[in-house]
GROMACS .gro file of C-alpha atoms in nm:
model
  466
    1MET     CA    1  12.771  -2.804   9.072
    2ALA     CA    2  13.150  -2.781   9.033
    3THR     CA    3  13.294  -3.038   8.794
    4SER     CA    4  13.653  -3.133   8.711
    5VAL     CA    5  13.809  -3.352   8.444
    6VAL     CA    6  14.095  -3.583   8.539
    7LEU     CA    7  14.301  -3.665   8.232
    8PHE     CA    8  14.473  -4.002   8.281
    9THR     CA    9  14.787  -4.062   8.076
   10ARG     CA   10  15.064  -4.281   8.221
   11ASP     CA   11  14.900  -4.300   8.565
   12LEU     CA   12  14.631  -4.566   8.519
   13ARG     CA   13  14.548  -4.639   8.882
   14LEU     CA   14  14.328  -4.529   9.171
   15HIS     CA   15  14.575  -4.569   9.458
   16ASP     CA   16  14.808  -4.273   9.517
   17HIS     CA   17  14.671  -4.053   9.241
   18PRO     CA   18  14.721  -3.683   9.329
   19PRO     CA   19  14.529  -3.543   9.027
   20LEU     CA   20  14.224  -3.753   9.111
   21ARG     CA   21  14.242  -3.669   9.480
   22ALA     CA   22  14.273  -3.296   9.407
   23ALA     CA   23  13.977  -3.306   9.169
   24LEU     CA   24  13.760  -3.493   9.418
   25ASP     CA   25  13.855  -3.249   9.693
   26ARG     CA   26  13.769  -2.944   9.482
   27SER     CA   27  13.465  -3.059   9.286
   28ASP     CA   28  13.126  -3.220   9.331
   29ALA     CA   29  13.171  -3.442   9.026
   30VAL     CA   30  13.466  -3.569   8.826
   31VAL     CA   31  13.505  -3.700   8.471
   32PRO     CA   32  13.786  -3.960   8.461
   33LEU     CA   33  13.907  -3.933   8.100
   34PHE     CA   34  14.156  -4.118   7.884
   35VAL     CA   35  14.228  -4.002   7.529
   36ARG     CA   36  14.391  -4.232   7.278
   37ASP     CA   37  14.618  -3.960   7.141
   38ARG     CA   38  14.639  -3.960   6.761
   39ALA     CA   39  14.984  -3.794   6.782
   40VAL     CA   40  15.124  -4.087   6.980
   41ASP     CA   41  15.003  -4.329   6.715
   42ALA     CA   42  15.147  -4.111   6.436
   43ALA     CA   43  15.487  -4.104   6.609
   44GLY     CA   44  15.506  -4.484   6.603
   45PHE     CA   45  15.476  -4.548   6.976
   46ALA     CA   46  15.154  -4.748   6.952
   47ALA     CA   47  15.326  -5.087   6.956
   48PRO     CA   48  15.095  -5.393   6.988
   49ASN     CA   49  15.246  -5.518   7.315
   50ARG     CA   50  15.200  -5.186   7.490
   51LEU     CA   51  14.853  -5.143   7.342
   52ALA     CA   52  14.760  -5.478   7.496
   53LEU     CA   53  14.885  -5.368   7.836
   54LEU     CA   54  14.705  -5.036   7.790
   55ALA     CA   55  14.379  -5.216   7.713
   56ASP     CA   56  14.416  -5.425   8.028
   57CYS     CA   57  14.491  -5.117   8.237
   58LEU     CA   58  14.195  -4.918   8.101
   59ARG     CA   59  13.952  -5.202   8.163
   60ASP     CA   60  14.082  -5.248   8.515
   61LEU     CA   61  14.065  -4.874   8.582
   62ASP     CA   62  13.707  -4.862   8.456
   63SER     CA   63  13.618  -5.158   8.677
   64GLY     CA   64  13.772  -4.991   8.981
   65LEU     CA   65  13.584  -4.669   8.910
   66ARG     CA   66  13.255  -4.857   8.868
   67ASP     CA   67  13.311  -5.022   9.206
   68ARG     CA   68  13.312  -4.666   9.342
   69GLY     CA   69  13.007  -4.546   9.154
   70GLY     CA   70  13.193  -4.397   8.858
   71ARG     CA   71  13.320  -4.497   8.516
   72LEU     CA   72  13.600  -4.421   8.274
   73VAL     CA   73  13.535  -4.204   7.970
   74VAL     CA   74  13.747  -4.304   7.669
   75ARG     CA   75  13.794  -4.092   7.357
   76SER     CA   76  14.035  -4.104   7.063
   77GLY     CA   77  14.167  -3.834   6.832
   78ASP     CA   78  14.343  -3.504   6.891
   79LEU     CA   79  14.400  -3.491   7.266
   80VAL     CA   80  14.347  -3.118   7.308
   81GLU     CA   81  14.027  -3.121   7.106
   82GLU     CA   82  13.888  -3.420   7.292
   83VAL     CA   83  13.969  -3.282   7.639
   84CYS     CA   84  13.810  -2.950   7.551
   85ALA     CA   85  13.503  -3.124   7.413
   86VAL     CA   86  13.457  -3.332   7.727
   87ALA     CA   87  13.518  -3.031   7.951
   88GLY     CA   88  13.254  -2.841   7.753
   89VAL     CA   89  12.988  -3.113   7.777
   90ALA     CA   90  13.056  -3.160   8.150
   91GLU     CA   91  13.070  -2.782   8.209
   92ALA     CA   92  13.399  -2.842   8.390
   93ASP     CA   93  13.600  -2.551   8.521
   94GLU     CA   94  13.920  -2.748   8.592
   95VAL     CA   95  14.129  -3.020   8.429
   96HIS     CA   96  14.384  -3.215   8.633
   97LEU     CA   97  14.683  -3.388   8.474
   98ALA     CA   98  15.003  -3.565   8.587
   99ALA     CA   99  15.327  -3.400   8.475
  100ASP     CA  100  15.541  -3.582   8.220
  101VAL     CA  101  15.884  -3.516   8.071
  102SER     CA  102  15.895  -3.588   7.698
  103ALA     CA  103  15.895  -3.315   7.436
  104HIS     CA  104  15.552  -3.436   7.326
  105ALA     CA  105  15.422  -3.409   7.684
  106HIS     CA  106  15.556  -3.053   7.714
  107ARG     CA  107  15.388  -2.948   7.388
  108ARG     CA  108  15.067  -3.121   7.490
  109GLU     CA  109  15.060  -2.934   7.820
  110GLU     CA  110  15.120  -2.595   7.655
  111LEU     CA  111  14.853  -2.648   7.391
  112LEU     CA  112  14.605  -2.782   7.641
  113ARG     CA  113  14.660  -2.496   7.885
  114SER     CA  114  14.607  -2.238   7.609
  115ALA     CA  115  14.296  -2.404   7.469
  116LEU     CA  116  14.136  -2.452   7.810
  117SER     CA  117  14.217  -2.098   7.918
  118ALA     CA  118  14.034  -1.965   7.613
  119ARG     CA  119  13.727  -2.149   7.741
  120GLY     CA  120  13.765  -2.024   8.098
  121CYS     CA  121  13.888  -2.360   8.225
  122ARG     CA  122  14.203  -2.402   8.435
  123LEU     CA  123  14.468  -2.671   8.389
  124HIS     CA  124  14.636  -2.810   8.703
  125VAL     CA  125  14.952  -3.016   8.644
  126HIS     CA  126  15.063  -3.239   8.933
  127ASP     CA  127  15.422  -3.344   9.002
  128ALA     CA  128  15.549  -3.666   9.162
  129VAL     CA  129  15.280  -3.884   9.004
  130THR     CA  130  15.481  -4.081   8.747
  131THR     CA  131  15.813  -4.028   8.930
  132VAL     CA  132  15.915  -4.032   9.297
  133LEU     CA  133  16.044  -3.674   9.291
  134ALA     CA  134  15.957  -3.412   9.035
  135PRO     CA  135  16.220  -3.365   8.761
  136GLY     CA  136  16.397  -3.040   8.835
  137SER     CA  137  16.336  -3.060   9.209
  138VAL     CA  138  16.685  -3.203   9.265
  139THR     CA  139  16.953  -3.002   9.084
  140PRO     CA  140  17.322  -2.919   9.128
  141ALA     CA  141  17.428  -2.561   9.190
  142SER     CA  142  17.573  -2.514   8.842
  143SER     CA  143  17.312  -2.676   8.616
  144ASP     CA  144  16.945  -2.746   8.563
  145HIS     CA  145  16.995  -3.122   8.602
  146PHE     CA  146  17.241  -3.386   8.718
  147ALA     CA  147  17.442  -3.549   8.439
  148VAL     CA  148  17.595  -3.822   8.662
  149PHE     CA  149  17.387  -4.063   8.867
  150THR     CA  150  17.590  -4.099   9.188
  151PRO     CA  151  17.571  -3.734   9.303
  152TYR     CA  152  17.207  -3.726   9.191
  153PHE     CA  153  17.128  -4.033   9.399
  154ARG     CA  154  17.302  -3.885   9.702
  155ARG     CA  155  17.088  -3.572   9.680
  156TRP     CA  156  16.777  -3.770   9.583
  157SER     CA  157  16.813  -3.990   9.892
  158GLU     CA  158  16.817  -3.686  10.120
  159ARG     CA  159  16.483  -3.557   9.995
  160ALA     CA  160  16.157  -3.634  10.172
  161VAL     CA  161  15.911  -3.838   9.965
  162ARG     CA  162  15.546  -3.740   9.996
  163GLU     CA  163  15.309  -3.986  10.164
  164PRO     CA  164  15.103  -4.206   9.930
  165LEU     CA  165  14.732  -4.129   9.897
  166ALA     CA  166  14.458  -4.383   9.957
  167ALA     CA  167  14.228  -4.480   9.672
  168PRO     CA  168  13.900  -4.286   9.676
  169ARG     CA  169  13.593  -4.451   9.823
  170ARG     CA  170  13.350  -4.289   9.581
  171VAL     CA  171  13.374  -4.116   9.244
  172ARG     CA  172  13.072  -3.931   9.111
  173VAL     CA  173  13.066  -3.885   8.733
  174PRO     CA  174  12.814  -3.642   8.577
  175ASP     CA  175  12.557  -3.773   8.332
  176GLY     CA  176  12.569  -3.700   7.964
  177VAL     CA  177  12.941  -3.748   7.893
  178GLY     CA  178  12.969  -4.011   7.623
  179SER     CA  179  13.248  -4.267   7.589
  180GLU     CA  180  13.385  -4.493   7.321
  181PRO     CA  181  13.395  -4.867   7.394
  182LEU     CA  182  13.692  -4.977   7.599
  183PRO     CA  183  13.972  -5.133   7.393
  184ALA     CA  184  14.032  -5.505   7.437
  185ARG     CA  185  14.348  -5.711   7.412
  186GLY     CA  186  14.160  -5.960   7.198
  187ASP     CA  187  14.124  -5.702   6.922
  188LEU     CA  188  14.502  -5.685   6.872
  189THR     CA  189  14.735  -5.897   6.660
  190GLY     CA  190  15.111  -5.942   6.657
  191LEU     CA  191  15.145  -5.977   7.036
  192SER     CA  192  15.432  -6.152   7.209
  193PRO     CA  193  15.297  -6.490   7.324
  194GLY     CA  194  15.431  -6.458   7.679
  195LEU     CA  195  15.301  -6.106   7.742
  196PRO     CA  196  15.204  -6.032   8.107
  197THR     CA  197  14.863  -5.905   8.207
  198GLY     CA  198  14.814  -5.539   8.295
  199GLY     CA  199  14.601  -5.340   8.533
  200GLU     CA  200  14.622  -5.210   8.888
  201ARG     CA  201  14.469  -5.516   9.055
  202ASP     CA  202  14.722  -5.760   8.911
  203ALA     CA  203  15.003  -5.509   8.961
  204ARG     CA  204  14.928  -5.475   9.330
  205LYS     CA  205  14.923  -5.852   9.367
  206ARG     CA  206  15.265  -5.870   9.200
  207LEU     CA  207  15.395  -5.597   9.428
  208THR     CA  208  15.273  -5.774   9.743
  209ALA     CA  209  15.426  -6.104   9.631
  210TRP     CA  210  15.754  -5.928   9.548
  211LEU     CA  211  15.774  -5.761   9.889
  212ARG     CA  212  15.703  -6.089  10.065
  213GLY     CA  213  15.921  -6.322   9.866
  214GLY     CA  214  16.168  -6.145   9.635
  215ILE     CA  215  16.298  -5.815   9.759
  216ALA     CA  216  16.507  -5.961  10.042
  217ASP     CA  217  16.737  -6.136   9.791
  218TYR     CA  218  16.734  -5.864   9.528
  219ALA     CA  219  17.075  -5.715   9.611
  220ASP     CA  220  17.250  -6.050   9.572
  221HIS     CA  221  17.057  -6.200   9.282
  222HIS     CA  222  16.916  -5.924   9.061
  223ASP     CA  223  17.182  -5.994   8.794
  224ASP     CA  224  17.116  -6.369   8.790
  225LEU     CA  225  16.981  -6.428   8.440
  226ALA     CA  226  16.839  -6.774   8.501
  227GLY     CA  227  16.713  -6.697   8.851
  228ASP     CA  228  16.497  -6.410   8.725
  229ALA     CA  229  16.513  -6.238   9.064
  230THR     CA  230  16.403  -5.895   8.944
  231SER     CA  231  16.068  -5.745   9.044
  232ARG     CA  232  15.917  -5.747   8.691
  233LEU     CA  233  15.724  -5.437   8.795
  234SER     CA  234  15.859  -5.214   8.517
  235PRO     CA  235  15.551  -5.262   8.291
  236ASP     CA  236  15.327  -5.162   8.582
  237LEU     CA  237  15.539  -4.853   8.643
  238HIS     CA  238  15.542  -4.762   8.275
  239LEU     CA  239  15.166  -4.715   8.251
  240GLY     CA  240  15.128  -4.612   8.613
  241ALA     CA  241  14.935  -4.912   8.741
  242LEU     CA  242  15.172  -4.877   9.037
  243SER     CA  243  15.291  -4.556   9.201
  244PRO     CA  244  15.670  -4.515   9.229
  245VAL     CA  245  15.610  -4.311   9.544
  246GLU     CA  246  15.424  -4.599   9.705
  247LEU     CA  247  15.696  -4.842   9.595
  248VAL     CA  248  15.966  -4.639   9.769
  249HIS     CA  249  15.768  -4.623  10.093
  250ARG     CA  250  15.681  -4.992  10.095
  251ALA     CA  251  16.035  -5.099  10.002
  252ARG     CA  252  16.184  -4.884  10.277
  253ARG     CA  253  15.940  -5.034  10.526
  254ALA     CA  254  16.058  -5.380  10.419
  255GLY     CA  255  16.418  -5.269  10.478
  256GLY     CA  256  16.745  -5.448  10.419
  257PRO     CA  257  17.006  -5.451  10.141
  258GLY     CA  258  16.758  -5.582   9.886
  259ALA     CA  259  16.517  -5.298   9.950
  260GLU     CA  260  16.798  -5.044   9.931
  261ALA     CA  261  16.913  -5.185   9.595
  262PHE     CA  262  16.555  -5.177   9.466
  263VAL     CA  263  16.504  -4.815   9.572
  264ARG     CA  264  16.828  -4.730   9.395
  265GLN     CA  265  16.676  -4.864   9.072
  266LEU     CA  266  16.372  -4.642   9.122
  267ALA     CA  267  16.613  -4.351   9.163
  268TRP     CA  268  16.775  -4.445   8.830
  269ARG     CA  269  16.430  -4.417   8.676
  270ASP     CA  270  16.388  -4.068   8.824
  271PHE     CA  271  16.739  -3.979   8.708
  272HIS     CA  272  16.659  -4.055   8.345
  273HIS     CA  273  16.335  -3.860   8.367
  274GLN     CA  274  16.512  -3.551   8.500
  275VAL     CA  275  16.773  -3.576   8.222
  276LEU     CA  276  16.507  -3.597   7.953
  277ALA     CA  277  16.303  -3.318   8.111
  278ALA     CA  278  16.606  -3.089   8.088
  279ARG     CA  279  16.728  -3.217   7.749
  280PRO     CA  280  16.426  -3.336   7.546
  281HIS     CA  281  16.644  -3.373   7.234
  282ALA     CA  282  16.815  -3.674   7.399
  283SER     CA  283  16.521  -3.888   7.291
  284ALA     CA  284  16.668  -3.892   6.941
  285ALA     CA  285  17.010  -3.721   6.950
  286ASP     CA  286  17.328  -3.798   7.142
  287TYR     CA  287  17.324  -3.653   7.490
  288ARG     CA  288  17.705  -3.638   7.475
  289THR     CA  289  17.824  -3.691   7.123
  290ARG     CA  290  18.137  -3.896   7.062
  291HIS     CA  291  18.118  -3.813   6.692
  292ASP     CA  292  18.060  -4.179   6.615
  293ARG     CA  293  18.028  -4.273   6.252
  294TRP     CA  294  17.816  -4.581   6.296
  295ARG     CA  295  17.836  -4.862   6.044
  296THR     CA  296  17.580  -4.850   5.765
  297GLY     CA  297  17.522  -5.049   5.449
  298ALA     CA  298  17.435  -5.410   5.371
  299ALA     CA  299  17.679  -5.572   5.614
  300ALA     CA  300  17.563  -5.358   5.905
  301GLU     CA  301  17.198  -5.423   5.815
  302ALA     CA  302  17.262  -5.797   5.808
  303ASP     CA  303  17.433  -5.785   6.147
  304ALA     CA  304  17.145  -5.586   6.296
  305ALA     CA  305  16.894  -5.833   6.151
  306ALA     CA  306  17.082  -6.126   6.308
  307TRP     CA  307  17.084  -5.938   6.637
  308ARG     CA  308  16.707  -5.874   6.620
  309ASP     CA  309  16.637  -6.238   6.535
  310GLY     CA  310  16.858  -6.383   6.808
  311ARG     CA  311  17.095  -6.540   6.556
  312THR     CA  312  17.429  -6.372   6.634
  313GLY     CA  313  17.607  -6.693   6.734
  314TYR     CA  314  17.660  -6.564   7.089
  315PRO     CA  315  17.413  -6.768   7.296
  316VAL     CA  316  17.357  -6.527   7.583
  317VAL     CA  317  17.289  -6.240   7.342
  318ASP     CA  318  17.051  -6.454   7.140
  319ALA     CA  319  16.876  -6.583   7.452
  320ALA     CA  320  16.802  -6.229   7.566
  321MET     CA  321  16.675  -6.123   7.224
  322ARG     CA  322  16.446  -6.424   7.206
  323GLN     CA  323  16.314  -6.354   7.554
  324LEU     CA  324  16.229  -6.003   7.434
  325ARG     CA  325  16.035  -6.133   7.136
  326HIS     CA  326  15.848  -6.394   7.340
  327GLU     CA  327  15.765  -6.194   7.653
  328GLY     CA  328  15.783  -5.832   7.543
  329TRP     CA  329  16.028  -5.796   7.830
  330MET     CA  330  16.395  -5.867   7.893
  331HIS     CA  331  16.606  -5.917   8.204
  332ASN     CA  332  16.797  -5.599   8.286
  333ARG     CA  333  17.137  -5.768   8.266
  334GLY     CA  334  17.034  -5.900   7.926
  335ARG     CA  335  16.946  -5.547   7.815
  336LEU     CA  336  17.293  -5.428   7.902
  337LEU     CA  337  17.455  -5.719   7.719
  338VAL     CA  338  17.259  -5.690   7.395
  339ALA     CA  339  17.295  -5.311   7.388
  340SER     CA  340  17.670  -5.328   7.433
  341PHE     CA  341  17.694  -5.599   7.168
  342LEU     CA  342  17.500  -5.397   6.909
  343THR     CA  343  17.670  -5.063   6.969
  344LYS     CA  344  18.022  -5.166   7.065
  345THR     CA  345  18.088  -5.508   6.911
  346LEU     CA  346  17.881  -5.459   6.593
  347TYR     CA  347  17.922  -5.079   6.602
  348VAL     CA  348  17.563  -5.014   6.492
  349ASP     CA  349  17.382  -4.694   6.587
  350TRP     CA  350  17.207  -4.711   6.926
  351ARG     CA  351  16.890  -4.574   6.767
  352VAL     CA  352  16.854  -4.899   6.570
  353GLY     CA  353  16.843  -5.092   6.896
  354ALA     CA  354  16.626  -4.840   7.077
  355ARG     CA  355  16.370  -4.854   6.795
  356HIS     CA  356  16.355  -5.235   6.809
  357PHE     CA  357  16.312  -5.230   7.185
  358LEU     CA  358  16.024  -4.983   7.158
  359GLU     CA  359  15.855  -5.209   6.903
  360LEU     CA  360  15.843  -5.496   7.154
  361LEU     CA  361  15.903  -5.381   7.513
  362VAL     CA  362  15.585  -5.367   7.716
  363ASP     CA  363  15.767  -5.129   7.954
  364GLY     CA  364  15.925  -4.920   7.677
  365ASP     CA  365  15.912  -4.547   7.741
  366VAL     CA  366  16.115  -4.263   7.598
  367ALA     CA  367  16.312  -4.164   7.910
  368ASN     CA  368  16.426  -4.506   8.025
  369ASN     CA  369  16.463  -4.673   7.689
  370GLN     CA  370  16.647  -4.400   7.500
  371LEU     CA  371  16.875  -4.295   7.785
  372ASN     CA  372  16.963  -4.649   7.886
  373TRP     CA  373  17.056  -4.717   7.525
  374GLN     CA  374  17.273  -4.406   7.520
  375TRP     CA  375  17.436  -4.515   7.846
  376ALA     CA  376  17.529  -4.846   7.684
  377ALA     CA  377  17.644  -4.679   7.360
  378GLY     CA  378  17.869  -4.431   7.540
  379THR     CA  379  17.678  -4.126   7.416
  380GLY     CA  380  17.477  -4.075   7.735
  381THR     CA  381  17.546  -4.025   8.104
  382ASP     CA  382  17.793  -4.312   8.151
  383THR     CA  383  18.118  -4.186   8.300
  384ARG     CA  384  18.300  -4.477   8.129
  385PRO     CA  385  18.177  -4.441   7.771
  386HIS     CA  386  18.438  -4.676   7.627
  387ARG     CA  387  18.327  -4.975   7.836
  388VAL     CA  388  18.267  -5.292   7.631
  389LEU     CA  389  18.084  -5.592   7.777
  390ASN     CA  390  18.224  -5.926   7.665
  391PRO     CA  391  17.922  -6.156   7.615
  392THR     CA  392  18.101  -6.481   7.698
  393THR     CA  393  18.260  -6.338   8.013
  394GLN     CA  394  17.926  -6.194   8.117
  395ALA     CA  395  17.750  -6.523   8.042
  396ARG     CA  396  17.989  -6.722   8.259
  397ARG     CA  397  17.938  -6.473   8.540
  398PHE     CA  398  17.561  -6.422   8.530
  399ASP     CA  399  17.447  -6.754   8.380
  400PRO     CA  400  17.717  -6.984   8.516
  401ASP     CA  401  17.530  -7.312   8.455
  402GLY     CA  402  17.385  -7.202   8.122
  403ALA     CA  403  17.023  -7.244   8.235
  404TYR     CA  404  16.913  -6.910   8.088
  405VAL     CA  405  17.067  -6.990   7.750
  406ARG     CA  406  16.916  -7.338   7.737
  407ARG     CA  407  16.572  -7.195   7.822
  408TRP     CA  408  16.571  -6.955   7.528
  409VAL     CA  409  16.805  -7.123   7.277
  410PRO     CA  410  16.666  -7.477   7.259
  411GLU     CA  411  16.905  -7.568   6.974
  412LEU     CA  412  17.177  -7.583   7.242
  413ALA     CA  413  16.975  -7.751   7.517
  414GLY     CA  414  17.184  -8.066   7.493
  415LEU     CA  415  17.507  -7.890   7.588
  416ALA     CA  416  17.596  -7.922   7.953
  417GLY     CA  417  17.733  -7.653   8.184
  418ARG     CA  418  17.938  -7.363   8.055
  419SER     CA  419  18.006  -7.522   7.718
  420VAL     CA  420  17.668  -7.388   7.610
  421HIS     CA  421  17.813  -7.036   7.606
  422GLU     CA  422  18.079  -7.112   7.342
  423PRO     CA  423  17.950  -7.380   7.105
  424TRP     CA  424  18.199  -7.274   6.838
  425ARG     CA  425  18.477  -7.420   7.055
  426LEU     CA  426  18.335  -7.773   7.033
  427ALA     CA  427  18.525  -8.034   6.841
  428LYS     CA  428  18.415  -8.057   6.478
  429ALA     CA  429  18.209  -8.373   6.522
  430ALA     CA  430  18.040  -8.242   6.836
  431ARG     CA  431  17.970  -7.905   6.673
  432ALA     CA  432  17.797  -8.078   6.383
  433ALA     CA  433  17.529  -8.202   6.621
  434TYR     CA  434  17.432  -7.842   6.690
  435ASP     CA  435  17.460  -7.701   6.340
  436ALA     CA  436  17.108  -7.555   6.363
  437TYR     CA  437  17.268  -7.281   6.569
  438PRO     CA  438  17.487  -7.032   6.376
  439ASP     CA  439  17.853  -6.954   6.420
  440PRO     CA  440  17.938  -6.607   6.557
  441ILE     CA  441  17.872  -6.329   6.307
  442VAL     CA  442  18.185  -6.149   6.429
  443ASP     CA  443  18.493  -6.246   6.626
  444LEU     CA  444  18.498  -6.054   6.955
  445SER     CA  445  18.858  -5.945   6.910
  446GLU     CA  446  18.779  -5.816   6.562
  447GLY     CA  447  18.477  -5.627   6.691
  448LEU     CA  448  18.683  -5.478   6.972
  449ASP     CA  449  18.953  -5.368   6.731
  450ARG     CA  450  18.696  -5.216   6.494
  451PHE     CA  451  18.542  -5.023   6.780
  452ARG     CA  452  18.884  -4.898   6.889
  453ARG     CA  453  18.966  -4.780   6.538
  454ALA     CA  454  18.620  -4.635   6.464
  455PRO     CA  455  18.615  -4.271   6.350
  456GLY     CA  456  18.553  -4.041   6.640
  457PRO     CA  457  18.732  -3.822   6.893
  458GLY     CA  458  19.069  -3.986   6.860
  459LEU     CA  459  19.185  -4.327   6.980
  460ARG     CA  460  18.933  -4.491   7.212
  461ARG     CA  461  19.051  -4.566   7.562
  462LEU     CA  462  18.894  -4.906   7.608
  463ARG     CA  463  18.825  -5.027   7.960
  464GLY     CA  464  18.727  -5.388   7.947
  465PRO     CA  465  18.610  -5.630   7.871
  466PRO     CA  466  18.439  -5.663   8.212
   0.00000   0.00000   0.00000
């Protein structure tokens, strides 16, 4: 009896799963396997919020497999050792795996292929599982990847996207392959109180609701902070509870400007993955160095601490940071604002912000998190690296009535309208009523001047504040 192992990583679903489909087509029995990789924990990526979502996803995946006559096998330890052990017990001759782009994923694939080959077992790596198009499948003539999004998106849009695969009706798992107990969210501490639930079932419900009631207005309202008109599907994409390929097809069937804008965001996700696949060092080093000499020392540490705690004195920045701590998620416009504020106004290293995001974001992954931070810091793929976002200008534009700020900064809930964005401008007596909220930790003009004069490749050509 031919047996295959399907190694699940960031593709925790049954719908549109090419590795699982290939294994079922080629084998009589399949071992669905997830390994809690000790190397991921050692690298500091096992943040409580994402572990909670992972636990939800694994339990939902196991439930879906049991509905089809199968089950999920869970192991923990060295990934290569555990996969080889399971393949040995199951007498499997193939292992199927979704491709990934990080340096860790590349090393994992090489080590796994070598170890399996020594045992007479083949490794099959499948593209377009965690991304719409495979990284490296869309390239310019003169390079191995696109460094600017617009030409990438033009080429990306011309490419055919494979058809999504249906979920299997039955999965036969061989006897004798032992599993650890499934992890549970209840075993974890330190979670954000407003954390969403995970798993394919809930993700598909969110997707259906989004397509019916949100996507039509996405183009016009996706930057509305208080309206919260984004899809909120990024956590489901991060762990693969939803297929990006299926999302593109279903969005295009919905049609309209909102769907087009949403597909463009999925292309941004692919763009960052193809950059990281070609330049793995960009997870920790500048993609395009500006020779920044970021602020260090006690003052910079204090500013970064105020930023993390949502106590900068700029209400829209603080609102976004408090949303992150409460929900393990932040509105995309908020992410841009707080990243610009940390790296441009406070002139603190983007890695400080990226690390904090990865500690809390339920959708935090290396490609999107690190490269979006570099885009905001001016060390990444942004063609306008000297752009500075003015938080008060942005607040008046994207939270015009102040509803978002009042939701997350209750100390200012009594302030009406736009006055909530600049409490420091209140008359002295009126300001005293809101003294629980701090004054700005830096004047915007001073921060702008410091950024302009910062050591680097000559005088900065500032374009802003938008």
